[in-house]
Structure formats: C-alpha cells, structure tokens
Coordinates of C-alpha atoms in Angstrom, one line a residue:
X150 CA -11.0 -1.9 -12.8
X151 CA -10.4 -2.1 -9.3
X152 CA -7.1 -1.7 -8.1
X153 CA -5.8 -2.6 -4.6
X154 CA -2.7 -0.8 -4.0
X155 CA -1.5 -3.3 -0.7
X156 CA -2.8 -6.4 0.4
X157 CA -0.7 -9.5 2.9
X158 CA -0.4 -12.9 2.6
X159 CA 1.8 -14.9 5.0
X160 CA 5.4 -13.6 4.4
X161 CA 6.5 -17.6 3.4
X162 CA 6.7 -19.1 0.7
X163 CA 4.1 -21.7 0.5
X164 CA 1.3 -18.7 1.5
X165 CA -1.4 -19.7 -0.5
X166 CA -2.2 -17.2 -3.2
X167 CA -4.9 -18.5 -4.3
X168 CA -6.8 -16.4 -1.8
X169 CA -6.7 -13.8 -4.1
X170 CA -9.4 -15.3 -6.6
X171 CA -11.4 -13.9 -3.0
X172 CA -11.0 -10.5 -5.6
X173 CA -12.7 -11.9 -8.8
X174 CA -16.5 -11.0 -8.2
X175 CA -14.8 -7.3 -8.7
X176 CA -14.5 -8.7 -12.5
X177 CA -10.9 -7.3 -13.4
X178 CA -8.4 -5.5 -11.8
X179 CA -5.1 -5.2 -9.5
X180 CA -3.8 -6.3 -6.3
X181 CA -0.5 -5.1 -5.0
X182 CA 1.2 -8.0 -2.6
X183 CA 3.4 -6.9 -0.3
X184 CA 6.8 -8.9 -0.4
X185 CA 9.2 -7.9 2.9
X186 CA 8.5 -5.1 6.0
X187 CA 11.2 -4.3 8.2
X188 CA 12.4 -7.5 9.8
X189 CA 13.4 -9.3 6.2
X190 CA 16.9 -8.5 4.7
X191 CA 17.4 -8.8 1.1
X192 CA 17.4 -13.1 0.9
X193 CA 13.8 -13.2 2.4
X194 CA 12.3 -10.6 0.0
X195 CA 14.4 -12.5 -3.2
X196 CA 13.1 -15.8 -2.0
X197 CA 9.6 -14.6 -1.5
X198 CA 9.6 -13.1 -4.7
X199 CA 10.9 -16.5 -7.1
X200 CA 8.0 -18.2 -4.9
X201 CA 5.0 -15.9 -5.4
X202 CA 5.8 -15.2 -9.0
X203 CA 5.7 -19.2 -9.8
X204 CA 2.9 -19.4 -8.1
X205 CA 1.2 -16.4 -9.7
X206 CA 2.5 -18.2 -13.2
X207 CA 0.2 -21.4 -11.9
X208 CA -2.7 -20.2 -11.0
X209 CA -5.5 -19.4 -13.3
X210 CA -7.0 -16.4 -13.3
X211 CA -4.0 -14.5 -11.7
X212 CA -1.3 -13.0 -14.0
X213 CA 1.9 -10.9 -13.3
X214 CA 1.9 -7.6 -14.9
X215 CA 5.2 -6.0 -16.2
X216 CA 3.4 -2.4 -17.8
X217 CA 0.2 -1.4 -17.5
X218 CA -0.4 -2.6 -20.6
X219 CA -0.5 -6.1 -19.5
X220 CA -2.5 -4.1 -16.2
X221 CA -5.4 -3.7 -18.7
X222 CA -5.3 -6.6 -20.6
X223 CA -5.4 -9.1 -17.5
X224 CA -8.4 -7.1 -16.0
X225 CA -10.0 -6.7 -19.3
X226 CA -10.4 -10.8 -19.5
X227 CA -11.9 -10.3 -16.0
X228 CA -8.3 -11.9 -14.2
X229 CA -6.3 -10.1 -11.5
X230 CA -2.7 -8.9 -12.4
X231 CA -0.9 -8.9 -9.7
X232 CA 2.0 -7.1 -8.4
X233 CA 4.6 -6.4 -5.6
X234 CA 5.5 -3.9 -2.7
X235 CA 7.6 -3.2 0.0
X236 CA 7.1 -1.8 3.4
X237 CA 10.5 -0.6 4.5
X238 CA 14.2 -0.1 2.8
X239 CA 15.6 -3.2 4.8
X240 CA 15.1 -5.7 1.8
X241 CA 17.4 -3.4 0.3
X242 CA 20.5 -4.3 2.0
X243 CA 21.8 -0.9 2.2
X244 CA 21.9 -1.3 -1.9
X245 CA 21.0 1.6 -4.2
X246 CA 21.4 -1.0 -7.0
X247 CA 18.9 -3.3 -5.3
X248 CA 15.9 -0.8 -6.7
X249 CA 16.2 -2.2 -10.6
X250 CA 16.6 -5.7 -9.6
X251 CA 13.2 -5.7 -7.4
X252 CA 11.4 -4.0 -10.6
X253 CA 12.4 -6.0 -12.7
X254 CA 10.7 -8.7 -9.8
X255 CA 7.8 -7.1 -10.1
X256 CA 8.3 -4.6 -7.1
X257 CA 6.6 -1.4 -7.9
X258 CA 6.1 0.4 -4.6
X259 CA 8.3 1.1 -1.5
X260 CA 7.6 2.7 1.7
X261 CA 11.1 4.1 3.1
X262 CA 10.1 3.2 6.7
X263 CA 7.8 1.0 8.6
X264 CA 6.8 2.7 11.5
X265 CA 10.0 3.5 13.0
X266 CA 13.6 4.7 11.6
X267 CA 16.1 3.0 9.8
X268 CA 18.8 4.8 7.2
X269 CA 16.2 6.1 5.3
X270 CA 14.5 8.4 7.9
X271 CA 11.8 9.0 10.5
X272 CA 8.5 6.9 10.5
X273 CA 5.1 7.6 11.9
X274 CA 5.5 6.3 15.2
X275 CA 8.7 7.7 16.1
X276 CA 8.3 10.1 19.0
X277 CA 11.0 12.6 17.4
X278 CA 10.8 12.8 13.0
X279 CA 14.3 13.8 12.2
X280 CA 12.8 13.7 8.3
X281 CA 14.5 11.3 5.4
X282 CA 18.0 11.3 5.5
X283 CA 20.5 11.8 3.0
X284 CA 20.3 8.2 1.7
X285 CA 16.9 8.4 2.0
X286 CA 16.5 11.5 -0.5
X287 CA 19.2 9.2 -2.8
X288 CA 16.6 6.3 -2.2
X289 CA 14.4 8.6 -3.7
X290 CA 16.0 9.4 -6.8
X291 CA 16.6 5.7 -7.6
X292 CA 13.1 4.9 -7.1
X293 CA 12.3 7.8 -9.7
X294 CA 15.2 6.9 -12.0
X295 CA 14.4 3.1 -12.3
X296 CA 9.9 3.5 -12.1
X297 CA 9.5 2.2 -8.6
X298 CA 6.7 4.2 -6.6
X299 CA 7.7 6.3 -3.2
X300 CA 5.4 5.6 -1.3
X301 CA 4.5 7.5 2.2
X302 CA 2.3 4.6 4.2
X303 CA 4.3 4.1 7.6
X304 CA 6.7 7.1 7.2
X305 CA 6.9 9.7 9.6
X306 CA 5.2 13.3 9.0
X307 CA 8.1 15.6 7.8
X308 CA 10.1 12.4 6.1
X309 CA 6.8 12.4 4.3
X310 CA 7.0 16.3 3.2
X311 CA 11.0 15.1 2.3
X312 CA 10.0 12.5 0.2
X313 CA 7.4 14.6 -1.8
X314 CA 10.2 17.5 -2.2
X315 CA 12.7 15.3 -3.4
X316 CA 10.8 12.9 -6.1
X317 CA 9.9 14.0 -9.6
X318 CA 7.6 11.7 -10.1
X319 CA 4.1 10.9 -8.2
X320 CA 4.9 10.2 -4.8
X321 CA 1.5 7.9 -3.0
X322 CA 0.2 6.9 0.4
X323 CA -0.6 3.2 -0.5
X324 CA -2.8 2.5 2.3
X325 CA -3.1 5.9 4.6
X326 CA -6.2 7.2 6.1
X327 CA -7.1 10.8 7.1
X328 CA -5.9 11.9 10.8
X329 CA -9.0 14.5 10.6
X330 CA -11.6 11.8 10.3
X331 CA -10.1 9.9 12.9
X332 CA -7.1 10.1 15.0
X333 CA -4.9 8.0 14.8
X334 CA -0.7 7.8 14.7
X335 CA -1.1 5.4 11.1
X336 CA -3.2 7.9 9.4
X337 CA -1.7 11.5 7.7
X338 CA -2.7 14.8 8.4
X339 CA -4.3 16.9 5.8
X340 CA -0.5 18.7 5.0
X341 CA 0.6 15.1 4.6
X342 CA -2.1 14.5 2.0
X343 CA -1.6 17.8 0.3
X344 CA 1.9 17.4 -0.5
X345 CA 1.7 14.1 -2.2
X346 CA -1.6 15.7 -4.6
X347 CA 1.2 18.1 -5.2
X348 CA 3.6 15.9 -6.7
X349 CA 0.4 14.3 -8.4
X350 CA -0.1 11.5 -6.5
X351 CA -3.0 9.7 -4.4
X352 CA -4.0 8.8 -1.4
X353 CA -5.1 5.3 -0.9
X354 CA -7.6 4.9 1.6
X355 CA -8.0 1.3 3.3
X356 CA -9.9 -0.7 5.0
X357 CA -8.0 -1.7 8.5
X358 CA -10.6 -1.7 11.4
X359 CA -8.6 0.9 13.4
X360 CA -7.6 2.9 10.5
X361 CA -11.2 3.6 10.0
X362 CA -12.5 4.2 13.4
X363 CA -12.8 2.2 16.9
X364 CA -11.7 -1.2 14.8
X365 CA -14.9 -0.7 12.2
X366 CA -13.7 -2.2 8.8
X367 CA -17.0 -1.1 7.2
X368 CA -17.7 0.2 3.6
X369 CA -19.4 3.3 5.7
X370 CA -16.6 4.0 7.4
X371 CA -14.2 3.8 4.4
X372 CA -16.6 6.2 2.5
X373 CA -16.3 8.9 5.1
X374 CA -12.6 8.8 4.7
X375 CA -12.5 9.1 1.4
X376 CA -14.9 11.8 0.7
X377 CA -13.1 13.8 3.5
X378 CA -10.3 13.1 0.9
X379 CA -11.8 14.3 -1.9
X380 CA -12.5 17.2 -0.6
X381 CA -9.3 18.2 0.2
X382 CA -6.9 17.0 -2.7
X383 CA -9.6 16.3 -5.6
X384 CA -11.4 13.7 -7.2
X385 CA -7.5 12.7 -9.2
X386 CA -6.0 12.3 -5.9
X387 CA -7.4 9.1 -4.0
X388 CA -7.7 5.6 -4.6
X389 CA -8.4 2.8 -2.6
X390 CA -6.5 0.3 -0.6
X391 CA -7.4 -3.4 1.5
X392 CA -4.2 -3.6 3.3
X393 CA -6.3 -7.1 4.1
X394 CA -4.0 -9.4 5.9
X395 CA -5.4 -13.2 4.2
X396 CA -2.9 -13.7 7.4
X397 CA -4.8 -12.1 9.7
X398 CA -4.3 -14.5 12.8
X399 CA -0.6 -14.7 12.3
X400 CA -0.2 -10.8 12.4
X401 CA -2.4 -10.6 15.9
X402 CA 0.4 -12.8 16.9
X403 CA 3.1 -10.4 16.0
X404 CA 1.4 -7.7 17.4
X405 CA 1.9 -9.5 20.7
X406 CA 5.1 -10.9 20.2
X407 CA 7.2 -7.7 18.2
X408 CA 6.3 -4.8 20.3
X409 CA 9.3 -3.2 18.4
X410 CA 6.9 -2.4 15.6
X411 CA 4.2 -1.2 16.7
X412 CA 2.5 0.7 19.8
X413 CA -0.7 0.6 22.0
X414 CA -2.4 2.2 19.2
X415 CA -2.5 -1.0 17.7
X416 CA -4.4 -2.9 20.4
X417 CA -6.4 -0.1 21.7
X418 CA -9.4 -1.3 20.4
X419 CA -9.3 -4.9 20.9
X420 CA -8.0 -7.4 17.8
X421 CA -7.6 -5.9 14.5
X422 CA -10.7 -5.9 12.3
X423 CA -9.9 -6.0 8.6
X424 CA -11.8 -5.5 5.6
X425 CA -12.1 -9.0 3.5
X426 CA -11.8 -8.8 -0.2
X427 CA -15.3 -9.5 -0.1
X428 CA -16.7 -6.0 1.4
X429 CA -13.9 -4.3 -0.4
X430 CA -15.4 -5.3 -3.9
X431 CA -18.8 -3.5 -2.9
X432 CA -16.9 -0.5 -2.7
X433 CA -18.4 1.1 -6.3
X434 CA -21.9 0.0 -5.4
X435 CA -21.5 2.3 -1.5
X436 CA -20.1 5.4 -3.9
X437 CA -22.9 4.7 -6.3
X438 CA -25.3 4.5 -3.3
X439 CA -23.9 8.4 -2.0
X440 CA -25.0 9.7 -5.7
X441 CA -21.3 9.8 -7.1
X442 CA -21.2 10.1 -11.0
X443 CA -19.3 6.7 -12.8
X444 CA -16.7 9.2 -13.8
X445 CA -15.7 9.5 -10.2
X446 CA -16.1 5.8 -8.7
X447 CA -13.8 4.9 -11.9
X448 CA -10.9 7.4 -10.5
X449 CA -11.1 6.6 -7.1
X450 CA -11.5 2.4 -7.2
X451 CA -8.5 2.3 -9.8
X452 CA -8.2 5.1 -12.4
X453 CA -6.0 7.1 -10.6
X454 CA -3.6 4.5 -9.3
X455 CA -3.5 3.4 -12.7
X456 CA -2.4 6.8 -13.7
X457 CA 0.0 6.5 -11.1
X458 CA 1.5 3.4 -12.9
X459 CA 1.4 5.0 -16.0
X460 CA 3.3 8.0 -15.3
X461 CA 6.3 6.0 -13.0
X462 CA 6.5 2.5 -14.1
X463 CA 8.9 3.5 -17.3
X464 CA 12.7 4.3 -16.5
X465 CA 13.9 7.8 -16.9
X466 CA 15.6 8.3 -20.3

C-alpha cells in the first residue's frame, strides 16, 4: 500500500479530483488531501469538505475511508481511499469543538501552524519560537481525545518539542524533510525528528523540489532523505509524503502574491519543482534498487503511517 500523507488540489470546490487516479499505477493505497491552510476560516474548509467528499462519492476508483478498515479494503481492490488534512488551526474558528466535527468530515490530520504564529503557537519561519501556547497544548488534547493526528509539518522547532510533550498519542511530520541533508527553514532538525519517534510517530519525507535540495524533486534525492531518517529514528519511524500541488501554477502565484506566508527561501531556487504522482509511485522500485529488504519498503511507503491511523483514528474511551 502506498500511502501519501499530504497532497493539494486547488482549494475550490470544482478542483478536479480526478487527478488523483494520477496515483493508481501504485495499485492500492492512501492519499491525504489537504482541505484549508492559514488564510481559510471555518466556512471555506466546511464548504471544501461537502464538495470533495461528493465528488470522492462520484468518482470511481476513489473512496472515502472512515477506519482503516475501509483504508485496506479500498487499496486491497486496487482503489485509493482518500482522506483529509489541515495545515493550520484557522479552520478552526478559535473552536475546541470544531475537532470532532472535521473527523467526522473526514479530517484526520492537523498542523497547529502554517509557517508563522497564530493562537496555537510558533511556526517554522518565525524568527523568535515562543513554543505552543496554552490553547495550543488544549488543541492538543482534543486532537488526542477525538483521533485527529498532531501533526508537526510547518510548526516552529520548540512548538514542535511542545506538541510531542503534550500528546499521548503519535504525534507525525506529514511532509518534513531532514535539516541535516539539506538546510533548509521547512525541513526539522534531527531533535525535531527524535521527539516525534518518541511519541511513536513518523516522519514523512516528501517530494517538494526545494525540500530535497536546490529545487531537485527526484526519487534520488528523496532516498537520501530518508535513509538519513532511518538511521536516526528507525525503520518504524518514516513514511513517505508528495505534498504534490496538482495546483502547482496557482501556488507559484501565491508565492508572489502572499509574501505573508512564506520567505525567500521559497524562491531561492527559482520556481518550485514538485514531485508528480507519477515519480512518487516508483518510490518502492528506488528502495528496492538500494538493496532494502520488502519488509522495510512496506514500513516506510505506507506501513507505518498506517500504524499511525491505527493507533489514533479511534476516540479515547
């Protein structure tokens, strides 16, 4: 099975999700759509939501998955099961309560922050990380309480080490590469890395062109991040991530248009590079290629995300 822990379409609601059929030579497995980032409030995520589910419902060969139950069965049949994330609180509204109603929309992950802070706390760009706040650490708690996934993409170093602290349940970085391999202010530092094995979580390692390298969205690249990984936290402890943007020319326009999101780091390099569904499936074959055992390539291109799933996606009792 491979599992993609984020991927972007167009955040409207006639974005064509078809494009994810783009995943099917893979023959079974998950893709995680984001649903809302920092600019959407609570209506945009809500009416995002009613319009990707219906079209999920429409297309063949896509399925939403409530459990991973329905996870195994979809990718068994050789479909893609598809579900939802977040990338910042602001969908929330402010609204502790808003947690259970986005799972039970199919929103399994959440990043506190996107880049910058909000209520929650610090994110990775911020030139000063004050940490998670107090409503962030209750955000926390929610997320546990109700089976949504914390997740550490976006959010600032020592908000990061808070969120880890405060969760009792796997804590992941849904698309995060390693600073060490190359640095960058979007990728985490081995401490980052190590505190969300701790909590038994993974790292998801993706496939954005500047993520990677010098803008180089290549299965190479990706390897060398993830073995770097492995050696760190352990073979239970990374997965694998597109962050593909099937948007991809409308996000090189917010780069240039929302310079409250993002920094030079960005654009250093020239336009974002991203890894297509179509390179991202190969991803078994390169691990096969290095000599890894079948046992390992299962983990890493969706057993351990799976795991994940299976440990949080069930409210505390």
């Amino acid at each position: 099975m491979l599992w993609d822990q984020h991927a972007c379409v167009e955040l409207i609601e006639t974005a064509d999700l078809a494009e994810l059929h783009r995943y099917r030579p893979a023959g079974g497995g998950l893709v995680s759509l984001n649903v809302g980032y920092a600019p959407h409030g609570p209506d945009v995520t809500a009416s995002l939501l009613r319009a990707f589910r219906s079209q999920v419902r429409a297309i063949d060969g896509l399925a939403l998955a409530a459990s991973v139950d329905d996870v195994d069965q979809i990718a068994a049949a050789g479909d893609t099961a598809v579900v939802f994330d977040l990338e910042d609180c602001a969908p929330l509204g402010g609204d502790l309560d808003a947690v259970s109603t986005l799972v039970a929309q199919g929103v399994r992950t959440l990043a506190p922050t996107y880049n910058y802070a909000n209520r929650a706390g610090s994110g990775c760009l911020d030139t000063t990380d004050a940490g998670l706040t107090a409503w962030g650490r209750s955000l926390i708690g929610e997320m546990n309480r109700v089976g949504m996934v914390p997740d550490g993409s976006h959010v600032g170093v020592r908000a990061t080490v808070d969120m880890c602290a405060a969760s009792t349940r796997p804590v992941v970085f849904s698309h995060s590469n390693l600073r060490a391999v190359w640095d960058h202010p979007r990728n985490i530092t081995d401490d980052q890395a190590r505190a969300v094995a701790d909590t038994g979580g993974v790292v998801g390692i993706t496939g954005v062109g500047i993520f990677l390298g010098p803008n180089t969205p290549t299965l190479e690249a990706m390897v060398r991040h993830i073995e770097y990984a492995v050696d760190l936290v352990g073979i239970d402890h990374v997965g694998v991530s597109t962050d593909f943007s099937f948007d991809w020319q409308t996000f090189r326009d917010v780069l240039a248009t929302s310079p409250e999101l993002y920094d030079a780091s960005y654009t250093a390099w020239g336009p974002v590079e991203w890894m297509p569904p179509e390179t991202f499936v190969g991803i078994g074959a390169a691990l096969a290629g290095r000599g890894w055992a079948d046992g390992d390539i299962a983990a890493v291109v969706g057993g351990n995300f799976r795991r994940v799933a299976a440990e949080s996606w069930h409210p505390l009792v």
